[in-house]
Amino acid sequence: MKKNRICEKYGACTNEEQVRNGAAGKLIGSSQVSHYLPTILTSAVTVPVYEHHRDAADFNKNFYTYAWQLQEKHGDVFTVHLGPRPMVVLCGTQTIREALVNNAEAFSGRGTIAAAQLVMQDYGIFFSNGERWKTLRRFSLATMKEFGMGKWRVEERIKEEAQCLVEELKKYQGAPLDPTFFFQCITANIICSIVFGERFDYTDEQFMHLLKLMYQIYSLLRSFSCQMFELFSGFLKYFPGVHRKIAKNQQEILNFITHHVEKHRATLDPSAPRDFIDTYLLRMEKEKSNYNTEFHHQNLMMSVLSLFFAGTETTSTTLCCGFLLMLMYPHVAEKVQKEIDQVIGSHRLPTLHDRTKMPYTDAVIHEIQRFSDIVPTGAPHRVTKDTIFRGYLLPKNTEVYPILSSALHDPQYFVQPDSFNPEHFLDANGALKKSEAFLPFSTGKRICLGESIARNELFLFFTSILQNFSVASPVASKDIDLTPKESGIGKIPPTYQICFLAR
C-alpha cells in the first residue's frame, strides 16, 4: 500500500504525543486534510453531483461495493468525500473489531443521518451521544430485559405471535402471496408488546397505517433524492423534497406514540409497570426535580420511535430474504425440516431451548443473515475524542463508517463468501461454529440494542413456519431472482410470491 505524505516524511504516527509535537502537523479539517489519513486522501474520492449526476447515483446506490474497490487499492482504512462531508471508512473484520471493540469508547459516538435527524435531532437512543446516550442505553437495556429480553418473557411473546401468523397463513390454503406484510406485522408486534404492552391484529387500521408510514420512510431513505440530501443537507433542507415527507411520516408516528403515552399516564400503576413506557414514566416522575435529567418527554418519544425503526424493518427484511433463499435452495429447507421433525416434532411449539439441539437450523439462520447482508455499511459512528488509529490521527467528531459487508464477506473467514452455504457456520463434527466476522448487528458499544430479541425472533419464527409449512415458488427455480434492491443505506430482497403449503 502506498504511504501517505506524513508516512513518507515521518513514518506513521504511533502515539498522540508525536502528533501534538508536530509530526502530523495540523488536525484533519484543515486545508491540509489529505496529509493525515491514509493514502486515499491524497486523491480523495469525491462525488461530483452536479457534473456527473448518474455517477453520483451509482455511487450512493452501491456505496459498499465502491468501498470494496477502494479497499483493494488503498487498504482497510481510508477517507472518502461525499459532497462536502469527509468520512473515514473501515474495511475488513480485524480493522472493524480493532476500532469498535478494542477502541470501543473512542468509536462509540453516533454519526449523522441527516434525513432522519430533522425530527429526531440528537434525542432518543439511536442518535444521542455522550452521557445522554449512555444513560438512555443503560435504562433501555435494563427495561427491555425486564419486559422482553428476559428469556421466558420474550419466548412467550414470540411464540404467541408465531401461532397467530401460522393461523393467518393457513387461510391462504397454499395460494401465492407476498410475505412482506406479514413479516412486518409479526416483528412490529413484538416491539409493540414490549413498548406498549399489547399486540395488534393484522387488520387493525391504526396498526396497518403505522406499518405503511414506516415502510414509506425506509423506501424514501433508500431513494436517490434522499442520498443527495445526505450529501448537501445544509443547503437542501430549505427546499421541498423527500426529506420533508420523511419528517411528516415521523411526526405521524410520533402522534401515534403520543396517544399511547397519554393512555399510559391515565392508567399508570406505580406498583405494577406494564411495559417500557410505564417504566420510563415512573423514572420521569422520580427525577422530575433534577433539572439536568435525561428522562424527559422528548427522549421518551424519540427512544420509542428508535425502537420501532430498529426492531421492525431489519428483522422482517431478514425473514423475507430467508424464505426467498429457501425457495432457491429447497434442499436446505428440507434439511431444516428434518431437524425440526427430529428435535421438536409436530405436536408442540419450538422453544429457545431447542436451538442448541439444532445446529444445522442455527447455521442456516446465521448464513441467511451473512449472505443477505441487509445493512452493508452499518450505522455511522463518530470518534468521541482525538484518536490515533493505526498510526493516523482522527480528530474528535470525525465520522466513521464500518463496512460490515466487508466482514460478512471476508474470504479469510468464509471459504465461499459470495455463495449461500450454511457450512460456513458448521465445524467438521456438524456443530455450530462461531465466527468473529459475523457482524450483522455490528459490534462494540453501539451494537444493536435489540440483538438478543432479533436472534430469538429469527429462530422461533423461522422454525415455527417450517414446522407447519413447506414452501414453494409459483415460478420455476431458474426464474427466482435473488438480486437485492440496493441503496446507500441497505439492501432489500426483490418482491416475490411464495406458497405456504400445510405439512
Coordinates of C-alpha atoms in Angstrom, one line a residue:
M1 CA 0.0 0.0 0.0
K2 CA 1.3 3.5 -0.8
K3 CA 2.3 5.7 2.1
N4 CA 0.6 9.0 2.6
R5 CA 2.7 12.2 2.7
I6 CA 3.1 12.1 6.5
C7 CA 4.3 8.5 6.4
E8 CA 6.8 9.4 3.7
K9 CA 8.2 12.2 5.8
Y10 CA 7.9 10.9 9.3
G11 CA 6.6 7.4 9.2
A12 CA 3.2 6.6 10.6
C13 CA 2.5 8.4 13.9
T14 CA 2.2 5.9 16.7
N15 CA 1.1 8.0 19.7
E16 CA -0.7 11.2 20.4
E17 CA 2.3 12.9 21.7
Q18 CA 4.0 12.5 18.4
V19 CA 1.1 14.1 16.7
R20 CA 0.9 17.0 19.1
N21 CA 4.6 17.7 18.8
G22 CA 4.3 18.3 15.1
A23 CA 5.0 15.0 13.3
A24 CA 1.5 15.2 11.9
G25 CA 1.1 18.9 11.7
K26 CA -2.5 20.2 11.8
L27 CA -5.5 18.2 12.6
I28 CA -7.9 16.9 10.0
G29 CA -10.4 19.5 9.0
S30 CA -7.6 21.9 8.0
S31 CA -6.7 22.7 4.4
Q32 CA -4.1 20.0 4.7
V33 CA -6.6 17.3 5.5
S34 CA -5.1 15.0 2.9
H35 CA -1.8 14.7 4.9
Y36 CA -3.2 13.0 8.0
L37 CA -5.2 9.9 7.0
P38 CA -4.4 7.0 4.7
T39 CA -3.4 7.4 1.1
I40 CA -6.8 7.9 -0.4
L41 CA -7.0 11.4 1.0
T42 CA -4.1 12.5 -1.3
S43 CA -6.7 12.0 -4.1
A44 CA -9.9 11.9 -2.2
V45 CA -12.9 10.1 -3.7
T46 CA -15.4 12.8 -4.5
V47 CA -19.0 12.5 -5.7
P48 CA -19.3 15.2 -8.5
V49 CA -23.0 15.5 -8.2
Y50 CA -23.6 18.4 -10.5
E51 CA -21.2 17.3 -13.2
H52 CA -21.9 13.6 -13.2
H53 CA -25.4 13.0 -11.9
R54 CA -25.5 9.4 -13.0
D55 CA -22.2 8.5 -11.5
A56 CA -23.3 10.1 -8.2
A57 CA -26.5 8.0 -8.3
D58 CA -24.4 4.8 -8.8
F59 CA -22.0 5.7 -6.1
N60 CA -24.8 6.2 -3.5
K61 CA -26.7 3.2 -4.7
N62 CA -23.7 0.9 -4.2
F63 CA -21.5 2.7 -1.7
Y64 CA -20.3 -0.5 0.0
T65 CA -19.2 -2.0 -3.4
Y66 CA -17.2 1.2 -4.1
A67 CA -15.7 0.8 -0.6
W68 CA -14.6 -2.7 -1.5
Q69 CA -12.9 -1.4 -4.7
L70 CA -11.2 1.3 -2.7
Q71 CA -10.1 -1.2 -0.1
E72 CA -8.3 -3.2 -2.8
K73 CA -6.4 -0.1 -3.9
H74 CA -5.8 1.8 -0.7
G75 CA -6.1 -0.7 2.2
D76 CA -8.5 -1.2 5.1
V77 CA -8.6 2.4 6.3
F78 CA -9.2 5.4 4.0
T79 CA -11.3 8.5 3.7
V80 CA -13.9 9.4 1.1
H81 CA -15.5 12.8 0.5
L82 CA -19.3 12.5 -0.1
G83 CA -20.1 16.0 -1.2
P84 CA -18.6 18.3 1.5
R85 CA -18.5 15.5 4.1
P86 CA -15.3 13.6 4.7
M87 CA -15.7 10.2 6.4
V88 CA -13.3 7.5 7.4
V89 CA -14.2 4.1 6.1
L90 CA -13.2 0.9 7.9
C91 CA -13.0 -2.4 5.9
G92 CA -12.2 -5.9 7.0
T93 CA -13.0 -7.9 10.1
Q94 CA -9.9 -7.2 12.0
T95 CA -10.0 -3.4 11.3
I96 CA -13.6 -3.1 12.3
R97 CA -13.1 -5.1 15.5
E98 CA -9.9 -3.2 16.3
A99 CA -11.9 0.1 16.1
L100 CA -15.3 -0.8 17.6
V101 CA -14.1 -3.3 20.2
N102 CA -10.5 -2.6 21.1
N103 CA -11.1 1.1 20.9
A104 CA -14.7 0.9 21.9
E105 CA -15.0 4.2 23.9
A106 CA -13.3 6.3 21.3
F107 CA -15.5 5.0 18.4
S108 CA -18.8 5.0 20.4
G109 CA -20.2 8.2 19.0
R110 CA -23.1 8.3 16.6
G111 CA -22.7 9.9 13.1
T112 CA -25.3 11.7 11.1
I113 CA -28.2 10.5 9.0
A114 CA -29.5 13.9 8.0
A115 CA -32.9 13.0 6.7
A116 CA -33.9 11.1 9.8
Q117 CA -32.5 13.7 12.2
L118 CA -34.6 16.5 11.0
V119 CA -37.2 15.3 13.5
M120 CA -35.2 13.1 15.9
Q121 CA -32.2 15.5 16.2
D122 CA -29.9 14.2 18.9
Y123 CA -32.6 12.8 21.2
G124 CA -33.5 9.2 22.0
I125 CA -31.4 6.0 22.0
F126 CA -30.1 5.9 18.4
F127 CA -28.9 9.4 17.6
S128 CA -27.8 10.7 21.0
N129 CA -24.2 10.9 22.2
G130 CA -22.2 11.3 25.3
E131 CA -23.9 11.0 28.7
R132 CA -27.3 11.2 27.3
W133 CA -26.7 8.1 25.1
K134 CA -25.1 6.2 27.9
T135 CA -27.9 7.0 30.3
L136 CA -30.7 6.1 27.9
R137 CA -28.9 2.9 26.7
R138 CA -28.4 1.6 30.2
F139 CA -32.1 2.3 31.0
S140 CA -33.3 0.8 27.8
L141 CA -31.2 -2.4 28.1
A142 CA -32.4 -2.9 31.7
T143 CA -36.1 -2.2 30.8
M144 CA -36.1 -4.4 27.6
K145 CA -34.5 -7.2 29.6
E146 CA -37.3 -7.0 32.1
F147 CA -40.1 -6.7 29.5
G148 CA -38.7 -8.5 26.5
M149 CA -35.2 -9.9 26.6
G150 CA -35.8 -12.0 29.7
K151 CA -35.8 -15.4 28.2
W152 CA -39.2 -16.6 29.3
R153 CA -41.0 -13.3 28.5
V154 CA -39.7 -12.9 25.0
E155 CA -40.1 -16.5 24.2
E156 CA -43.8 -16.5 25.1
R157 CA -44.4 -13.2 23.2
I158 CA -42.8 -14.6 20.1
K159 CA -44.5 -18.0 20.3
E160 CA -47.8 -16.3 20.6
E161 CA -47.1 -14.2 17.6
A162 CA -45.8 -17.2 15.6
Q163 CA -49.1 -19.0 16.3
C164 CA -51.1 -16.0 15.1
L165 CA -49.0 -16.0 11.9
V166 CA -49.4 -19.7 11.3
E167 CA -53.2 -19.4 11.6
E168 CA -53.2 -16.5 9.2
L169 CA -51.1 -18.3 6.6
K170 CA -53.4 -21.3 6.8
K171 CA -56.2 -19.2 5.5
Y172 CA -54.4 -18.9 2.1
Q173 CA -54.5 -22.7 1.6
G174 CA -51.2 -22.6 -0.3
A175 CA -52.1 -19.7 -2.6
P176 CA -49.2 -17.5 -3.7
L177 CA -48.7 -14.4 -1.5
D178 CA -46.1 -11.7 -0.8
P179 CA -44.8 -12.4 2.7
T180 CA -43.5 -8.9 3.3
F181 CA -46.6 -7.5 5.1
F182 CA -46.9 -10.5 7.4
F183 CA -43.3 -10.4 8.4
Q184 CA -43.6 -6.7 9.1
C185 CA -46.6 -7.4 11.3
I186 CA -45.0 -10.0 13.5
T187 CA -41.8 -8.1 14.1
A188 CA -43.6 -4.9 14.8
N189 CA -46.0 -6.6 17.2
I190 CA -43.0 -7.9 19.3
I191 CA -41.8 -4.3 19.7
C192 CA -45.4 -3.1 20.4
S193 CA -45.8 -5.7 23.2
I194 CA -42.5 -4.5 24.8
V195 CA -43.2 -0.8 24.4
F196 CA -47.0 -0.6 24.7
G197 CA -47.7 -3.8 26.5
E198 CA -50.1 -5.0 23.7
R199 CA -50.1 -6.6 20.2
F200 CA -52.3 -5.6 17.3
D201 CA -54.5 -7.6 15.0
Y202 CA -53.2 -7.7 11.4
T203 CA -56.3 -5.9 10.2
D204 CA -56.2 -3.1 12.8
E205 CA -56.4 0.1 10.8
Q206 CA -54.1 2.1 13.0
F207 CA -51.5 -0.7 13.1
M208 CA -51.7 -1.0 9.3
H209 CA -51.2 2.7 8.9
L210 CA -48.2 2.7 11.2
L211 CA -46.6 -0.1 9.2
K212 CA -47.3 1.9 6.0
L213 CA -45.7 5.0 7.4
M214 CA -42.5 3.1 8.4
Y215 CA -42.3 1.3 5.1
Q216 CA -42.6 4.6 3.2
I217 CA -39.8 6.1 5.4
Y218 CA -37.5 3.2 4.6
S219 CA -38.3 3.4 0.9
L220 CA -37.6 7.2 0.9
L221 CA -34.4 6.7 2.8
R222 CA -33.2 4.4 0.0
S223 CA -34.1 6.8 -2.8
F224 CA -31.5 8.7 -4.8
S225 CA -33.1 12.0 -3.8
C226 CA -32.6 11.2 -0.1
Q227 CA -29.0 10.2 -0.7
M228 CA -28.4 13.6 -2.4
F229 CA -30.0 15.2 0.7
E230 CA -27.5 13.4 2.9
L231 CA -24.7 15.0 0.9
F232 CA -26.0 18.5 0.9
S233 CA -28.5 18.7 3.7
G234 CA -27.3 22.1 4.9
F235 CA -28.5 23.6 1.6
L236 CA -31.3 21.3 0.5
K237 CA -33.2 21.4 3.8
Y238 CA -34.6 24.8 2.9
F239 CA -36.3 23.3 -0.2
P240 CA -39.1 20.8 -0.8
G241 CA -38.0 17.2 -1.2
V242 CA -38.3 13.7 0.2
H243 CA -36.8 14.8 3.5
R244 CA -40.0 16.7 4.2
K245 CA -42.1 13.6 3.5
I246 CA -39.8 11.6 5.9
A247 CA -40.3 14.2 8.6
K248 CA -44.0 14.2 8.0
N249 CA -44.3 10.5 8.4
Q250 CA -42.1 10.5 11.5
Q251 CA -44.4 13.1 13.0
E252 CA -47.4 10.9 12.3
I253 CA -45.8 8.0 14.0
L254 CA -45.0 10.3 17.0
N255 CA -48.7 11.2 17.1
F256 CA -49.5 7.5 17.4
I257 CA -46.9 7.1 20.2
T258 CA -48.2 10.2 22.0
H259 CA -51.7 8.8 22.1
H260 CA -50.4 5.6 23.8
V261 CA -48.2 7.6 26.2
E262 CA -51.2 9.6 27.3
K263 CA -53.2 6.4 27.8
H264 CA -50.4 5.0 29.9
R265 CA -50.3 8.2 32.0
A266 CA -54.0 7.9 32.7
T267 CA -53.8 4.2 33.8
L268 CA -50.3 4.1 35.4
D269 CA -50.0 1.9 38.5
P270 CA -46.6 2.7 40.1
S271 CA -46.6 -0.7 41.8
A272 CA -47.1 -2.7 38.6
P273 CA -45.4 -1.2 35.5
R274 CA -46.6 -3.0 32.4
D275 CA -44.0 -2.1 29.7
F276 CA -41.3 0.3 28.5
I277 CA -43.5 3.4 28.6
D278 CA -44.7 2.8 32.1
T279 CA -41.2 2.2 33.4
Y280 CA -40.0 5.4 31.7
L281 CA -42.9 7.5 33.1
L282 CA -42.0 6.3 36.6
R283 CA -38.4 7.3 36.1
M284 CA -39.5 10.7 34.8
E285 CA -41.6 11.2 38.0
K286 CA -38.7 10.1 40.1
E287 CA -36.3 12.6 38.5
K288 CA -38.7 15.5 38.0
S289 CA -36.8 17.7 40.4
N290 CA -33.5 17.0 38.6
Y291 CA -33.1 19.9 36.1
N292 CA -30.4 18.0 34.1
T293 CA -32.2 14.7 33.9
E294 CA -32.3 12.9 30.6
F295 CA -35.7 11.4 31.5
H296 CA -38.0 13.8 29.8
H297 CA -40.7 13.7 27.2
Q298 CA -38.6 14.3 24.2
N299 CA -36.2 11.5 24.9
L300 CA -39.1 9.2 25.6
M301 CA -40.7 9.9 22.3
M302 CA -37.5 9.6 20.3
S303 CA -36.5 6.4 22.1
V304 CA -39.8 4.7 21.3
L305 CA -39.5 5.9 17.7
S306 CA -36.0 4.5 17.5
L307 CA -37.1 1.1 18.9
F308 CA -39.8 0.9 16.3
F309 CA -37.4 1.5 13.4
A310 CA -34.6 -0.7 14.7
G311 CA -36.9 -3.5 15.8
T312 CA -39.2 -3.9 12.8
E313 CA -37.6 -3.4 9.4
T314 CA -34.3 -5.3 9.8
T315 CA -35.8 -8.5 11.2
S316 CA -38.7 -8.5 8.8
T317 CA -36.3 -8.0 5.9
T318 CA -34.1 -10.8 7.1
L319 CA -37.1 -13.1 7.2
C320 CA -38.1 -12.1 3.6
C321 CA -34.5 -12.8 2.5
G322 CA -34.5 -16.1 4.4
F323 CA -37.6 -17.6 2.8
L324 CA -36.6 -16.4 -0.7
L325 CA -33.4 -18.3 -0.2
M326 CA -35.4 -21.4 0.9
L327 CA -37.2 -21.2 -2.4
M328 CA -33.9 -21.0 -4.3
Y329 CA -32.4 -23.8 -2.2
P330 CA -35.2 -26.2 -1.3
H331 CA -32.8 -28.9 -0.2
V332 CA -31.7 -26.6 2.6
A333 CA -35.4 -26.1 3.7
E334 CA -35.9 -29.8 3.6
K335 CA -32.9 -30.5 5.8
V336 CA -34.1 -27.8 8.3
Q337 CA -37.5 -29.5 8.4
K338 CA -35.9 -32.9 9.0
E339 CA -34.0 -31.4 12.0
I340 CA -37.3 -29.8 13.2
D341 CA -39.1 -33.2 13.0
Q342 CA -36.3 -35.0 14.9
V343 CA -35.9 -32.4 17.7
I344 CA -39.4 -30.8 18.0
G345 CA -41.8 -33.0 16.2
S346 CA -45.2 -31.7 15.2
H347 CA -47.2 -31.7 18.4
R348 CA -45.5 -28.8 20.3
L349 CA -44.2 -25.3 19.6
P350 CA -40.5 -24.6 19.0
T351 CA -38.7 -23.2 22.1
L352 CA -35.5 -21.4 22.6
H353 CA -34.2 -24.4 24.4
D354 CA -34.3 -26.3 21.1
R355 CA -31.8 -24.1 19.5
T356 CA -28.7 -25.8 21.0
K357 CA -30.0 -29.1 19.7
M358 CA -30.5 -27.8 16.2
P359 CA -27.0 -26.8 14.9
Y360 CA -28.0 -27.0 11.2
T361 CA -31.0 -24.8 11.5
D362 CA -29.0 -22.3 13.6
A363 CA -26.3 -22.4 10.9
V364 CA -28.8 -21.7 8.2
I365 CA -30.2 -18.7 10.0
H366 CA -26.6 -17.4 10.5
E367 CA -25.9 -17.9 6.8
I368 CA -29.2 -16.1 5.9
Q369 CA -28.0 -13.1 7.9
R370 CA -24.5 -13.2 6.5
F371 CA -25.4 -13.7 2.8
S372 CA -28.3 -11.3 2.8
D373 CA -26.1 -8.6 4.4
I374 CA -29.1 -6.2 4.6
V375 CA -27.2 -3.3 6.3
P376 CA -23.8 -3.4 4.5
T377 CA -22.4 -0.1 5.7
G378 CA -23.6 -0.3 9.3
A379 CA -24.8 2.9 11.1
P380 CA -22.4 5.8 11.0
H381 CA -20.1 6.3 14.0
R382 CA -18.2 9.3 15.3
V383 CA -15.0 9.4 17.3
T384 CA -15.6 10.9 20.8
K385 CA -12.0 12.3 21.2
D386 CA -8.8 12.8 19.2
T387 CA -7.8 9.2 18.4
I388 CA -4.7 7.6 17.0
F389 CA -5.8 4.6 14.9
R390 CA -3.3 2.5 13.0
G391 CA -0.9 5.4 13.1
Y392 CA -3.3 8.1 11.8
L393 CA -4.9 10.9 13.7
L394 CA -8.7 11.0 13.7
P395 CA -9.7 14.3 15.4
K396 CA -12.8 14.4 17.7
N397 CA -16.1 14.2 15.8
T398 CA -14.6 12.5 12.7
E399 CA -17.4 10.4 11.1
V400 CA -16.6 6.7 10.6
Y401 CA -18.4 4.1 8.5
P402 CA -17.7 0.5 9.3
I403 CA -18.4 -1.6 6.2
L404 CA -20.0 -4.6 7.8
S405 CA -20.3 -6.2 4.4
S406 CA -16.5 -6.5 4.2
A407 CA -16.6 -8.6 7.4
L408 CA -19.6 -10.7 6.3
H409 CA -17.9 -11.5 3.0
D410 CA -14.4 -11.7 4.3
P411 CA -12.6 -14.5 2.4
Q412 CA -10.3 -15.1 5.4
Y413 CA -13.3 -16.4 7.4
F414 CA -15.7 -17.7 4.7
V415 CA -14.5 -20.1 2.1
Q416 CA -17.2 -19.1 -0.5
P417 CA -18.1 -15.6 0.7
D418 CA -20.4 -14.9 -2.3
S419 CA -22.3 -18.2 -2.1
F420 CA -25.1 -19.2 0.2
N421 CA -23.6 -22.1 2.2
P422 CA -24.7 -23.0 5.7
E423 CA -21.5 -25.0 6.1
H424 CA -19.8 -21.7 6.8
F425 CA -21.1 -22.0 10.3
L426 CA -20.6 -25.7 10.9
D427 CA -17.5 -27.4 12.1
A428 CA -16.2 -30.9 11.0
N429 CA -18.5 -32.5 13.5
G430 CA -21.6 -30.7 12.4
A431 CA -21.7 -28.4 15.5
L432 CA -22.4 -24.7 15.2
K433 CA -19.1 -22.8 14.5
K434 CA -18.9 -19.2 15.7
S435 CA -17.1 -16.6 13.6
E436 CA -15.7 -13.2 14.7
A437 CA -16.6 -12.0 11.2
F438 CA -20.3 -12.5 11.8
L439 CA -21.3 -8.9 12.4
P440 CA -24.8 -8.3 11.2
F441 CA -25.6 -6.4 14.4
S442 CA -22.3 -4.5 14.3
T443 CA -20.2 -4.8 17.4
G444 CA -18.7 -2.7 20.3
K445 CA -20.6 -0.2 22.4
R446 CA -23.1 0.7 19.7
I447 CA -24.0 -2.9 18.9
C448 CA -27.7 -3.3 18.1
L449 CA -29.8 -2.7 21.2
G450 CA -32.2 -5.5 20.2
E451 CA -29.7 -8.1 19.1
S452 CA -31.0 -10.7 21.6
I453 CA -34.6 -10.1 20.7
A454 CA -33.9 -10.3 16.9
R455 CA -31.9 -13.5 17.3
N456 CA -34.8 -15.1 19.2
E457 CA -37.4 -13.9 16.7
L458 CA -35.5 -15.3 13.8
F459 CA -35.1 -18.7 15.3
L460 CA -38.7 -19.0 16.6
F461 CA -40.4 -17.5 13.6
F462 CA -38.3 -19.5 11.1
T463 CA -38.8 -22.8 12.8
S464 CA -42.5 -22.3 13.5
I465 CA -43.2 -21.6 9.9
L466 CA -41.2 -24.5 8.5
Q467 CA -42.7 -26.8 11.2
N468 CA -46.1 -26.1 9.8
F469 CA -45.5 -25.4 6.1
S470 CA -43.3 -26.5 3.2
V471 CA -42.6 -23.6 0.8
A472 CA -42.8 -23.5 -2.9
S473 CA -42.5 -20.9 -5.6
P474 CA -45.1 -20.2 -8.3
V475 CA -42.3 -19.7 -10.8
A476 CA -39.6 -22.0 -12.0
S477 CA -36.4 -22.1 -9.9
K478 CA -34.5 -20.7 -12.8
D479 CA -36.7 -17.6 -12.7
I480 CA -36.2 -16.9 -9.0
D481 CA -34.3 -13.6 -8.6
L482 CA -32.0 -13.1 -5.6
T483 CA -30.8 -9.7 -6.8
P484 CA -31.4 -7.2 -4.0
K485 CA -32.7 -3.7 -4.3
E486 CA -29.7 -1.7 -3.1
S487 CA -29.1 1.9 -1.9
G488 CA -26.7 3.8 0.1
I489 CA -28.1 2.5 3.4
G490 CA -29.3 -1.0 2.9
K491 CA -30.4 -4.0 0.7
I492 CA -33.8 -5.5 0.5
P493 CA -34.8 -8.6 -1.5
P494 CA -36.8 -8.2 -4.7
T495 CA -40.6 -8.6 -4.3
Y496 CA -41.6 -12.2 -4.7
Q497 CA -44.5 -14.6 -4.3
I498 CA -44.4 -17.7 -2.1
C499 CA -46.8 -20.6 -1.4
F500 CA -47.0 -21.9 2.2
L501 CA -48.2 -25.5 1.9
A502 CA -49.5 -27.1 5.0
R503 CA -47.5 -30.1 6.1

